[in-house]
Tab-separated table of C-alpha atoms (C1' of nucleotides) in Angstrom:
chain	number	residue	atom	x	y	z
A	1	MET	CA	-12.615	13.851	-25.615
A	2	ALA	CA	-15.364	13.863	-23.153
A	3	ALA	CA	-15.585	10.452	-23.114
A	4	SER	CA	-12.399	9.022	-22.891
A	5	SER	CA	-12.069	11.415	-19.735
A	6	SER	CA	-15.174	9.857	-17.887
A	7	SER	CA	-13.370	6.594	-18.703
A	8	VAL	CA	-10.036	7.950	-16.962
A	9	ALA	CA	-12.104	9.120	-14.155
A	10	GLU	CA	-13.618	5.799	-13.842
A	11	VAL	CA	-10.412	3.843	-13.889
A	12	ALA	CA	-8.821	6.625	-11.496
A	13	ALA	CA	-12.106	5.337	-9.178
A	14	ALA	CA	-11.385	2.050	-9.404
A	15	ALA	CA	-7.739	2.141	-8.460
A	16	ALA	CA	-7.728	4.617	-5.957
A	17	ALA	CA	-10.671	2.478	-4.531
A	18	ALA	CA	-8.835	-0.708	-4.351
A	19	ALA	CA	-5.867	0.890	-2.845
A	20	ALA	CA	-7.704	2.935	-0.442
A	21	ALA	CA	-8.990	-0.911	0.437
A	22	ALA	CA	-6.121	-2.389	0.449
A	23	MET	CA	-4.713	0.316	2.206
A	24	GLU	CA	-7.734	-0.287	5.276
A	25	SER	CA	-5.453	-2.936	6.850
A	26	ALA	CA	-2.825	-1.096	7.854
A	27	LEU	CA	-4.651	1.769	9.449
A	28	PRO	CA	-4.864	1.669	13.324
A	29	GLN	CA	-8.119	2.052	13.195
A	30	GLN	CA	-10.558	1.985	10.684
A	31	GLN	CA	-13.125	4.836	10.774
A	32	GLN	CA	-15.350	5.929	7.976
A	33	GLU	CA	-15.069	9.044	7.163
A	34	GLU	CA	-16.698	11.451	8.506
A	35	GLU	CA	-17.060	13.801	5.083
A	36	ALA	CA	-17.023	17.115	6.441
A	37	ARG	CA	-18.069	18.473	2.977
A	38	PRO	CA	-21.219	16.737	1.512
A	39	ARG	CA	-21.047	15.859	-2.060
A	40	PRO	CA	-22.333	18.210	-3.644
A	41	MET	CA	-23.880	15.448	-6.087
A	42	HIS	CA	-24.736	13.715	-4.025
A	43	ALA	CA	-28.433	13.667	-4.264
A	44	GLY	CA	-30.296	11.919	-7.509
A	45	GLY	CA	-29.420	8.685	-8.447
A	46	ALA	CA	-26.542	5.849	-8.108
A	47	LYS	CA	-23.809	7.246	-9.656
A	48	SER	CA	-23.674	11.018	-10.200
A	49	ARG	CA	-26.161	13.469	-12.422
A	50	HIS	CA	-24.237	15.807	-13.772
A	51	HIS	CA	-21.846	16.512	-11.012
A	52	ALA	CA	-21.840	20.682	-10.821
A	53	TYR	CA	-17.999	21.670	-10.944
A	54	SER	CA	-16.552	21.328	-7.441
A	55	ARG	CA	-12.950	22.996	-6.510
A	56	LYS	CA	-12.304	20.626	-3.695
A	57	GLU	CA	-12.572	17.524	-6.189
A	58	LYS	CA	-9.792	19.426	-7.521
A	59	SER	CA	-7.595	20.250	-5.081
A	60	LEU	CA	-4.084	19.126	-4.841
A	61	GLY	CA	-5.129	18.312	-1.316
A	62	LEU	CA	-7.014	16.002	-2.842
A	63	LEU	CA	-5.108	14.921	-5.801
A	64	CYS	CA	-2.107	13.719	-3.553
A	65	SER	CA	-3.807	11.754	-1.299
A	66	ASN	CA	-5.141	10.006	-4.085
A	67	PHE	CA	-1.440	10.137	-5.568
A	68	VAL	CA	0.006	8.699	-1.818
A	69	VAL	CA	-2.989	5.889	-1.640
A	70	LEU	CA	-1.874	4.913	-5.291
A	71	TYR	CA	1.719	4.459	-4.390
A	72	ASN	CA	1.973	3.979	-1.035
A	73	ARG	CA	2.505	0.005	-1.389
A	74	ASP	CA	5.802	-2.434	-1.190
A	75	ASP	CA	5.108	-3.764	-4.473
A	76	VAL	CA	5.873	-0.149	-6.250
A	77	GLU	CA	8.778	0.504	-8.350
A	78	SER	CA	9.495	3.122	-9.904
A	79	ILE	CA	6.693	6.120	-10.921
A	80	GLY	CA	5.896	7.196	-14.742
A	81	LEU	CA	4.186	10.916	-14.208
A	82	ASP	CA	2.005	9.516	-17.486
A	83	GLU	CA	1.056	7.013	-15.803
A	84	ALA	CA	0.289	8.922	-12.695
A	85	ALA	CA	-1.528	11.576	-14.572
A	86	LYS	CA	-3.793	9.483	-16.187
A	87	SER	CA	-4.438	6.819	-13.461
A	88	LEU	CA	-5.407	10.115	-11.308
A	89	GLY	CA	-7.463	11.525	-14.033
A	90	VAL	CA	-5.104	14.605	-14.076
A	91	GLU	CA	-3.251	17.022	-16.173
A	92	ARG	CA	0.353	16.408	-16.464
A	93	ARG	CA	1.581	19.863	-15.072
A	94	ARG	CA	-0.638	18.884	-11.886
A	95	ILE	CA	1.227	16.200	-10.994
A	96	TYR	CA	4.313	18.193	-11.068
A	97	ASP	CA	3.009	20.055	-9.082
A	98	ILE	CA	2.936	17.073	-6.492
A	99	VAL	CA	5.486	14.989	-7.350
A	100	ASN	CA	8.132	18.557	-6.177
A	101	VAL	CA	6.656	18.876	-2.856
A	102	LEU	CA	6.838	14.941	-2.690
A	103	GLU	CA	10.085	15.023	-3.186
A	104	SER	CA	11.016	18.218	-0.958
A	105	VAL	CA	9.905	16.403	1.893
A	106	GLY	CA	11.653	12.435	0.725
A	107	ILE	CA	9.193	10.966	0.065
A	108	LEU	CA	10.050	10.930	-3.557
A	109	VAL	CA	13.074	10.942	-5.563
A	110	ARG	CA	13.279	11.240	-9.361
A	111	LYS	CA	15.420	8.662	-10.735
A	112	ALA	CA	14.980	9.835	-14.492
A	113	LYS	CA	13.026	11.953	-16.641
A	114	ASN	CA	9.851	10.997	-16.631
A	115	ARG	CA	10.470	8.977	-13.882
A	116	TYR	CA	10.405	8.715	-9.780
A	117	THR	CA	11.057	6.511	-6.883
A	118	TRP	CA	8.933	6.279	-5.435
A	119	ILE	CA	10.693	5.970	-1.147
A	120	GLY	CA	7.457	6.334	0.742
A	121	PHE	CA	6.706	7.906	4.218
A	122	ASP	CA	9.953	5.960	5.858
A	123	GLY	CA	12.158	9.065	4.054
A	124	VAL	CA	10.423	11.939	6.016
A	125	PRO	CA	12.540	11.160	9.384
A	126	MET	CA	15.431	11.570	7.161
A	127	ALA	CA	14.546	14.412	5.118
A	128	LEU	CA	13.505	16.803	7.536
A	129	ARG	CA	16.246	16.344	9.418
A	130	GLU	CA	18.513	17.128	6.540
A	131	LEU	CA	16.071	19.709	6.505
A	132	LYS	CA	16.585	21.419	10.316
A	133	GLU	CA	20.326	21.021	10.537
A	134	ARG	CA	20.518	23.112	7.254
A	135	ALA	CA	18.026	25.436	8.476
A	136	LEU	CA	20.662	25.596	11.576
A	137	ARG	CA	23.474	25.896	10.017
A	138	GLU	CA	21.986	28.803	8.372
A	139	LYS	CA	21.113	30.540	11.467
A	140	SER	CA	24.566	30.207	13.287
A	141	GLY	CA	26.471	30.289	10.089
A	142	LEU	CA	25.200	33.325	8.516
A	143	ALA	CA	26.611	37.035	9.311
A	144	PRO	CA	24.006	37.739	12.381
A	145	LEU	CA	23.167	41.033	10.978
A	146	GLN	CA	20.477	41.862	13.970
A	147	THR	CA	18.003	44.177	13.435
A	148	GLU	CA	19.692	46.319	10.757
A	149	GLN	CA	17.263	46.303	8.094
A	150	GLN	CA	20.043	45.626	5.219
A	151	SER	CA	18.662	48.314	3.016
A	152	ALA	CA	19.042	46.891	-0.191
A	153	SER	CA	19.098	51.058	-1.365
A	154	THR	CA	17.226	52.020	-3.968
A	155	VAL	CA	13.417	49.887	-3.579
A	156	SER	CA	14.780	47.745	-6.878
A	157	ASP	CA	10.872	47.163	-7.668
A	158	ASP	CA	10.919	43.619	-9.220
A	159	GLU	CA	13.750	42.041	-8.784
A	160	ASP	CA	14.014	40.508	-4.791
A	161	ASP	CA	16.977	37.929	-5.314
A	162	ASP	CA	20.399	39.768	-5.340
A	163	LYS	CA	23.109	37.469	-5.296
A	164	LEU	CA	25.339	38.676	-2.859
A	165	GLY	CA	28.328	36.546	-2.989
A	166	ASN	CA	29.002	34.430	0.149
A	167	PRO	CA	32.447	33.644	0.943
A	168	ASP	CA	31.589	30.476	3.150
A	169	GLY	CA	29.015	29.510	0.407
A	170	ASP	CA	31.880	28.011	-0.889
A	171	ILE	CA	33.132	26.152	2.374
A	172	GLU	CA	29.757	24.736	2.186
A	173	ASN	CA	29.717	23.323	-1.089
A	174	GLU	CA	33.254	21.571	-0.682
A	175	LYS	CA	31.983	19.894	2.132
A	176	LEU	CA	28.828	19.400	-0.222
A	177	SER	CA	30.458	17.491	-2.790
A	178	GLN	CA	32.286	15.009	-0.476
A	179	ILE	CA	29.101	14.218	2.147
A	180	VAL	CA	27.461	13.403	-1.511
A	181	ASP	CA	30.554	11.118	-2.420
A	182	ASN	CA	30.092	11.675	-5.907
A	183	PRO	CA	32.308	9.273	-7.740
A	184	SER	CA	32.792	11.329	-10.445
A	185	ASP	CA	33.795	14.896	-9.108
A	186	LYS	CA	36.507	16.477	-10.494
A	187	PRO	CA	38.611	18.732	-7.979
A	188	GLY	CA	38.123	22.205	-9.394
A	189	ALA	CA	36.426	21.921	-12.510
A	190	PRO	CA	32.733	21.899	-12.213
A	191	ARG	CA	32.846	23.941	-9.362
A	192	CYS	CA	30.216	26.761	-10.230
A	193	ARG	CA	27.275	29.216	-9.342
A	194	LEU	CA	25.247	27.442	-11.564
A	195	ARG	CA	24.141	30.544	-13.093
A	196	SER	CA	20.830	31.480	-13.709
A	197	ASP	CA	19.371	28.750	-11.679
A	198	HIS	CA	16.465	31.763	-10.952
A	199	ARG	CA	14.369	29.447	-12.315
A	200	LYS	CA	15.037	26.580	-9.986
A	201	GLU	CA	15.383	29.528	-6.785
A	202	LYS	CA	11.622	30.130	-7.153
A	203	SER	CA	10.748	26.521	-7.725
A	204	LEU	CA	7.821	24.628	-6.133
A	205	GLY	CA	10.285	22.482	-4.054
A	206	LEU	CA	12.593	25.047	-2.623
A	207	LEU	CA	9.561	26.920	-2.061
A	208	THR	CA	8.245	23.734	0.052
A	209	GLN	CA	11.944	23.226	1.851
A	210	ASN	CA	11.283	26.529	2.986
A	211	PHE	CA	8.235	26.811	4.203
A	212	VAL	CA	8.995	23.846	6.449
A	213	LYS	CA	12.438	25.053	7.300
A	214	LEU	CA	10.324	27.558	8.823
A	215	PHE	CA	8.304	25.087	10.950
A	216	LEU	CA	11.401	23.705	11.848
A	217	THR	CA	13.500	26.143	13.188
A	218	MET	CA	10.678	28.181	15.402
A	219	GLU	CA	9.548	27.452	18.417
A	220	VAL	CA	6.263	28.630	17.665
A	221	ASP	CA	4.597	25.971	15.393
A	222	THR	CA	2.099	27.945	13.547
A	223	VAL	CA	2.512	30.712	10.894
A	224	SER	CA	-0.795	32.131	8.522
A	225	LEU	CA	0.815	32.005	4.709
A	226	ASP	CA	1.665	35.830	4.621
A	227	GLU	CA	3.780	35.529	7.519
A	228	ALA	CA	5.388	33.114	5.436
A	229	ALA	CA	5.592	34.233	2.308
A	230	LYS	CA	6.770	37.503	4.424
A	231	LEU	CA	9.856	35.601	5.934
A	232	LEU	CA	10.711	33.386	2.935
A	233	LEU	CA	10.679	36.540	0.911
A	234	GLY	CA	12.565	39.636	1.574
A	235	GLU	CA	11.403	42.208	3.245
A	236	GLY	CA	8.948	45.129	1.681
A	237	HIS	CA	8.429	43.368	-1.671
A	238	GLU	CA	6.061	44.379	-5.132
A	239	GLU	CA	2.518	43.559	-3.968
A	240	THR	CA	2.329	41.109	-6.764
A	241	ASN	CA	4.675	38.877	-5.531
A	242	MET	CA	3.511	38.732	-2.377
A	243	ARG	CA	0.692	37.210	-3.853
A	244	THR	CA	2.226	35.325	-6.234
A	245	LYS	CA	4.216	33.707	-3.589
A	246	VAL	CA	1.317	32.939	-1.158
A	247	ARG	CA	-0.869	31.601	-4.116
A	248	ARG	CA	2.023	28.752	-4.050
A	249	LEU	CA	1.861	28.630	0.019
A	250	TYR	CA	-1.224	27.639	-0.670
A	251	ASP	CA	-0.354	24.721	-2.761
A	252	ILE	CA	2.219	23.782	-0.963
A	253	ALA	CA	0.295	23.935	2.274
A	254	ASN	CA	-2.738	22.181	0.509
A	255	VAL	CA	-0.500	18.911	0.004
A	256	LEU	CA	1.317	19.041	3.381
A	257	SER	CA	-1.693	18.750	5.123
A	258	SER	CA	-2.563	15.608	3.081
A	259	LEU	CA	0.429	14.219	4.410
A	260	ASN	CA	-0.221	15.600	7.422
A	261	LEU	CA	2.448	17.026	8.222
A	262	ILE	CA	0.952	20.222	8.979
A	263	GLU	CA	-2.959	20.878	9.702
A	264	LYS	CA	-4.815	24.404	9.208
A	265	ILE	CA	-5.751	26.035	12.401
A	266	GLN	CA	-8.319	28.817	12.812
A	267	GLN	CA	-5.793	31.564	14.805
A	268	GLY	CA	-8.052	32.644	17.809
A	269	ASP	CA	-10.881	34.675	16.998
A	270	SER	CA	-10.829	36.744	13.892
A	271	ARG	CA	-7.637	36.238	12.425
A	272	LYS	CA	-6.704	34.294	9.144
A	273	PRO	CA	-6.324	30.971	9.428
A	274	ALA	CA	-2.531	29.807	9.689
A	275	PHE	CA	-0.879	26.623	9.387
A	276	ARG	CA	0.597	24.060	12.444
A	277	TRP	CA	2.962	21.212	11.907
A	278	LEU	CA	2.705	18.144	12.858
A	279	GLY	CA	5.757	17.030	12.692
A	280	ARG	CA	4.929	13.521	14.294
A	281	ALA	CA	2.484	12.925	11.624
A	282	ALA	CA	1.140	9.715	10.977
A	283	ARG	CA	0.046	8.406	7.762
A	284	PRO	CA	-0.760	9.772	4.659
A	285	ASN	CA	-4.780	9.114	3.613
A	286	ALA	CA	-8.046	11.163	4.750
A	287	GLU	CA	-8.715	13.502	7.652
A	288	ASN	CA	-9.268	10.846	10.567
A	289	ALA	CA	-5.503	11.176	10.901
A	290	VAL	CA	-5.218	9.876	14.182
A	291	THR	CA	-2.460	12.252	15.088
A	292	VAL	CA	-2.225	11.440	18.781
A	293	ALA	CA	-2.427	13.294	21.390
A	294	VAL	CA	-1.318	17.179	20.790
A	295	PRO	CA	-4.579	18.874	22.092
A	296	PRO	CA	-5.390	21.502	20.039
A	297	PRO	CA	-3.918	24.867	22.591
A	298	GLY	CA	-6.687	26.145	23.911
A	299	LYS	CA	-8.507	28.584	21.496
A	300	THR	CA	-7.520	27.430	18.365
A	301	VAL	CA	-9.709	25.838	16.594
A	302	SER	CA	-9.156	22.771	14.341
A	303	ASN	CA	-10.912	22.997	11.147
A	304	LYS	CA	-8.348	22.102	8.307
A	305	ARG	CA	-9.958	21.610	5.273
A	306	ALA	CA	-11.328	18.063	5.106
A	307	PHE	CA	-10.020	15.928	2.259
A	308	GLY	CA	-12.434	13.753	1.155
A	309	THR	CA	-11.769	10.342	0.398
A	310	ASP	CA	-13.602	9.980	-2.874
A	311	ILE	CA	-11.934	9.385	-5.607
A	312	THR	CA	-10.741	12.067	-7.678
A	313	ASN	CA	-11.578	14.609	-10.853
A	314	ILE	CA	-13.875	13.802	-12.831
A	315	GLY	CA	-13.943	15.027	-16.450
A	316	VAL	CA	-16.049	18.632	-15.702
A	317	HIS	CA	-14.362	21.627	-16.793
A	318	ARG	CA	-14.601	24.773	-14.165
A	319	SER	CA	-17.377	26.792	-15.451
A	320	ASN	CA	-19.432	26.077	-18.592
A	321	GLN	CA	-16.829	26.510	-20.952
A	322	ASP	CA	-16.703	22.877	-22.444
A	323	SER	CA	-13.312	23.224	-23.643
A	324	SER	CA	-12.493	19.084	-23.397
A	325	ILE	CA	-8.952	19.531	-22.335
A	326	GLN	CA	-7.952	16.327	-23.215
A	327	LYS	CA	-4.127	15.699	-23.455
A	328	LYS	CA	-3.016	12.566	-25.381
A	329	ALA	CA	-2.300	10.916	-22.381
A	330	LYS	CA	-0.430	8.746	-24.258
A	331	LEU	CA	1.188	6.292	-21.875
A	332	ALA	CA	3.538	4.102	-23.991
A	333	GLN	CA	6.463	3.098	-21.560
A	334	SER	CA	7.347	1.247	-18.410
A	335	GLY	CA	9.962	-1.467	-19.478
A	336	GLY	CA	11.576	-3.355	-16.936
A	337	ASP	CA	13.472	-1.282	-14.347
A	338	ILE	CA	16.440	-2.084	-12.394
A	339	LEU	CA	15.508	0.482	-9.868
A	340	LYS	CA	12.483	-1.609	-9.069
A	341	ASN	CA	14.620	-3.315	-6.685
A	342	CYS	CA	16.188	-0.604	-4.887
A	343	LYS	CA	13.469	0.319	-3.249
A	344	SER	CA	12.344	-2.759	-1.929
A	345	VAL	CA	16.471	-2.989	-0.723
A	346	VAL	CA	15.327	0.535	1.422
A	347	GLN	CA	12.669	-1.419	2.623
A	348	SER	CA	14.441	-4.475	4.090
A	349	ARG	CA	16.721	-1.864	5.442
A	350	LEU	CA	14.302	-0.361	7.443
A	351	GLY	CA	12.631	-4.004	8.275
A	352	GLN	CA	9.678	-3.321	7.078
A	353	GLY	CA	8.367	-0.731	9.543
A	354	LYS	CA	5.046	0.682	8.507
A	355	LYS	CA	2.797	-1.123	10.525
A	356	SER	CA	4.781	-0.736	13.996
A	357	GLY	CA	4.940	2.994	14.039
A	358	PHE	CA	7.858	3.356	14.482
A	359	VAL	CA	10.216	3.655	11.111
A	360	TYR	CA	13.870	3.803	10.270
A	361	GLY	CA	14.795	6.501	7.044
A	362	PRO	CA	16.855	5.042	4.665
A	363	PHE	CA	19.704	4.926	7.251
A	364	HIS	CA	19.945	2.376	9.804
A	365	PRO	CA	20.487	4.171	13.429
A	366	ALA	CA	24.513	3.685	13.350
A	367	SER	CA	24.455	3.948	16.763
A	368	ALA	CA	21.380	2.111	17.830
A	369	ARG	CA	20.774	5.547	19.819
A	370	LYS	CA	17.508	4.667	21.591
A	371	HIS	CA	15.575	8.118	22.845
A	372	GLU	CA	12.776	7.688	25.454
A	373	LEU	CA	9.259	8.022	23.606
A	374	ASP	CA	8.944	11.140	24.658
A	375	GLY	CA	9.881	10.537	28.190
A	376	GLY	CA	9.135	13.070	30.060
A	377	ASN	CA	9.928	16.362	29.194
A	378	LYS	CA	7.217	19.424	29.917
A	379	PRO	CA	4.410	18.098	31.538
A	380	GLY	CA	1.056	19.418	30.742
A	381	GLN	CA	0.767	21.548	27.456
A	382	ARG	CA	1.598	20.405	24.692
A	383	GLU	CA	5.565	19.221	24.208
A	384	ARG	CA	6.028	19.146	20.596
A	385	ALA	CA	8.481	15.532	20.354
A	386	GLU	CA	9.061	15.255	16.729
A	387	ASP	CA	8.810	11.821	15.876
A	388	TRP	CA	9.857	12.599	12.810
A	389	GLU	CA	13.188	14.441	14.148
A	390	SER	CA	14.761	12.795	17.492
A	391	LEU	CA	14.300	9.708	15.386
A	392	SER	CA	16.253	10.731	12.767
A	393	ASP	CA	18.889	12.316	14.532
A	394	SER	CA	20.533	9.458	15.777
A	395	PHE	CA	21.285	9.122	11.319
A	396	ARG	CA	24.478	8.463	10.294
A	397	PRO	CA	24.850	8.630	6.662
A	398	GLN	CA	26.425	5.213	5.690
A	399	TYR	CA	24.895	5.008	2.258
A	400	GLN	CA	24.578	1.207	1.054
A	401	ASN	CA	23.433	1.549	-2.490
A	402	GLN	CA	22.026	2.989	-4.761
A	403	ALA	CA	19.275	4.581	-4.275
A	404	LEU	CA	20.674	5.762	-1.427
A	405	GLY	CA	23.263	7.999	-3.520
A	406	ASP	CA	21.206	9.502	-5.779
A	407	LEU	CA	19.158	10.526	-2.399
A	408	PHE	CA	22.472	12.232	-1.040
A	409	ALA	CA	23.039	13.856	-4.508
A	410	HIS	CA	19.532	14.835	-4.304
A	411	TYR	CA	19.987	17.012	-1.313
A	412	ALA	CA	23.373	18.381	-1.851
A	413	GLU	CA	22.004	20.024	-4.989
A	414	ALA	CA	18.827	20.970	-3.446
A	415	TRP	CA	21.602	22.648	-0.815
A	416	LYS	CA	22.704	24.446	-3.566
A	417	THR	CA	20.365	26.086	-4.364
A	418	TRP	CA	18.750	26.610	-1.655
A	419	TYR	CA	21.500	28.234	0.722
A	420	SER	CA	22.127	31.117	-1.561
A	421	GLU	CA	18.796	32.203	-1.703
A	422	PHE	CA	18.077	31.876	1.749
A	423	ALA	CA	21.008	33.574	2.507
A	424	GLN	CA	19.789	37.290	2.183
A	425	GLY	CA	16.360	35.629	3.689
A	426	SER	CA	18.247	34.870	6.603
A	427	ASN	CA	18.878	38.296	8.352
A	428	ILE	CA	14.793	38.443	8.126
A	429	MET	CA	14.550	35.186	10.166
A	430	GLN	CA	17.215	35.915	12.853
A	431	GLN	CA	15.364	39.383	13.758
A	432	HIS	CA	11.904	37.104	14.455
A	433	PHE	CA	13.140	34.492	15.866
A	434	GLY	CA	15.975	35.247	17.225
A	435	GLN	CA	18.773	33.186	19.287
A	436	SER	CA	15.806	31.293	21.355
A	437	ALA	CA	15.201	29.164	18.149
A	438	VAL	CA	18.896	28.040	17.142
A	439	ASN	CA	18.770	26.030	20.784
A	440	HIS	CA	14.896	24.688	21.179
A	441	PHE	CA	14.592	21.025	21.851
A	442	LEU	CA	17.450	18.608	20.605
B	1	DG	C1'	-16.058	41.647	-0.389
B	2	DA	C1'	-12.245	38.658	0.717
B	3	DT	C1'	-9.580	34.517	0.398
B	4	DT	C1'	-8.410	30.125	-1.690
B	5	DC	C1'	-6.309	28.075	-5.848
B	6	DC	C1'	-7.329	25.870	-10.432
B	7	DC	C1'	-5.938	25.741	-14.667
B	8	DG	C1'	-3.263	25.925	-18.507
B	9	DC	C1'	-0.433	29.689	-20.960
B	10	DC	C1'	4.036	29.841	-22.429
B	11	DA	C1'	8.535	30.601	-21.265
B	12	DT	C1'	12.682	28.128	-20.687
B	13	DG	C1'	16.345	24.016	-20.326
B	14	DG	C1'	18.082	19.620	-21.530
B	15	DG	C1'	19.026	16.831	-25.284
C	1	DC	C1'	13.801	21.853	-32.888
C	2	DC	C1'	11.214	18.919	-29.936
C	3	DC	C1'	9.454	17.911	-25.256
C	4	DA	C1'	9.792	17.587	-20.828
C	5	DT	C1'	9.350	20.799	-16.511
C	6	DG	C1'	7.190	24.057	-14.516
C	7	DG	C1'	6.895	29.499	-13.153
C	8	DC	C1'	3.087	32.521	-12.951
C	9	DG	C1'	-1.011	35.049	-12.632
C	10	DG	C1'	-6.327	35.116	-14.037
C	11	DG	C1'	-9.873	35.143	-12.115
C	12	DA	C1'	-13.628	30.993	-10.613
C	13	DA	C1'	-15.490	28.603	-6.540
C	14	DT	C1'	-15.700	29.545	-1.577
C	15	DC	C1'	-15.915	31.522	2.216
DNA sequence: GATTCCCGCCATGGG
DNA sequence: CCCATGGCGGGAATC
């Protein structure tokens, strides 16, 4: 119970601390954490008195940071959920949350039940490219449906997704299966709409992708979660649906923040905060984040939620309600995996990147097109040369090993689900961003 | 009082 | 039926 939980915390702390220490060298500049938020239990003895419950220490963002610190190494084979949960001292449920968004951004791939393969940040560029590509195709491909409200007669109070069967959906699917190079693909059998994928359509992972796409396609680089929710959701919606969606977006935004893919900013004056895309992001880790130039545009004040460098969870609960949650948290398994070297293969394929700042994704550039590092575009003002993206634009899918195949299979599937859902949301996107977004840089 | 968002119940879907 | 997964929303902590 309590005893075990504390020991778990200890282990987590040790592991993460070690990891952090090891990682230190990788950071361009070591910069002590500024720790915007003083530890609530900072006073007192060496350890910690009792440590009052603090939400921040349990945040998904922090958890994500720790997760990354813990696994972002060369010798990380596959990741077991139980193992992760135990190491980080959290319940399994939380790991699912993290893993889902990490996967959406290409940092992980599901290998099997309970098992994920670590791809690392090198996978991000490609994932973003995929995402963006889809988003753009989506935009131009789907029916323009100009400023028409699409009606949807009757309020149909709670159900949002109607399944409007889009004609070109099949075409896309076919194209996909080709790309995927699925050996066991039957040219006729498995072509199904995957009924009742309704569950998946509302998944955190999908939501994450759509959220990211939003940033990738519009040129205004900030959105408030309410806006995002409205955008990603349909039009009018039950208050409750909106609220739930926003809750999820908070979750996602927090982990994306910890990955430095976005940052929270205070919109001008007296307005709810919004999130700004930092595609060029560098390193996960703490808040120092050498997030390059990009001076915050005039009045926006960057007060992103700083994730402490401290190490995760302690077995303290939200309130004074004891209830030792104590999961069995068994950790058995982790036999010798063959997948182990998959990761290293990818790694070597990339030439070990990481420290050089510029890294190629899993696919080595087919045509070694070198894009100038943001050569000379828009002098002055914040240019948004997205390193992740421009970098990946030159990629040509040309996989040569297991892991990559899996990766693509994954993307293919994700697409399918995304496609149907997004089809309906696209029109509202259309009226919001119009054509301008279609041809923005690139 | 409003916002942020953690916690964990419990539906669900795969095996 | 068991168990891995992961929606979902109450309501506590923060702002």
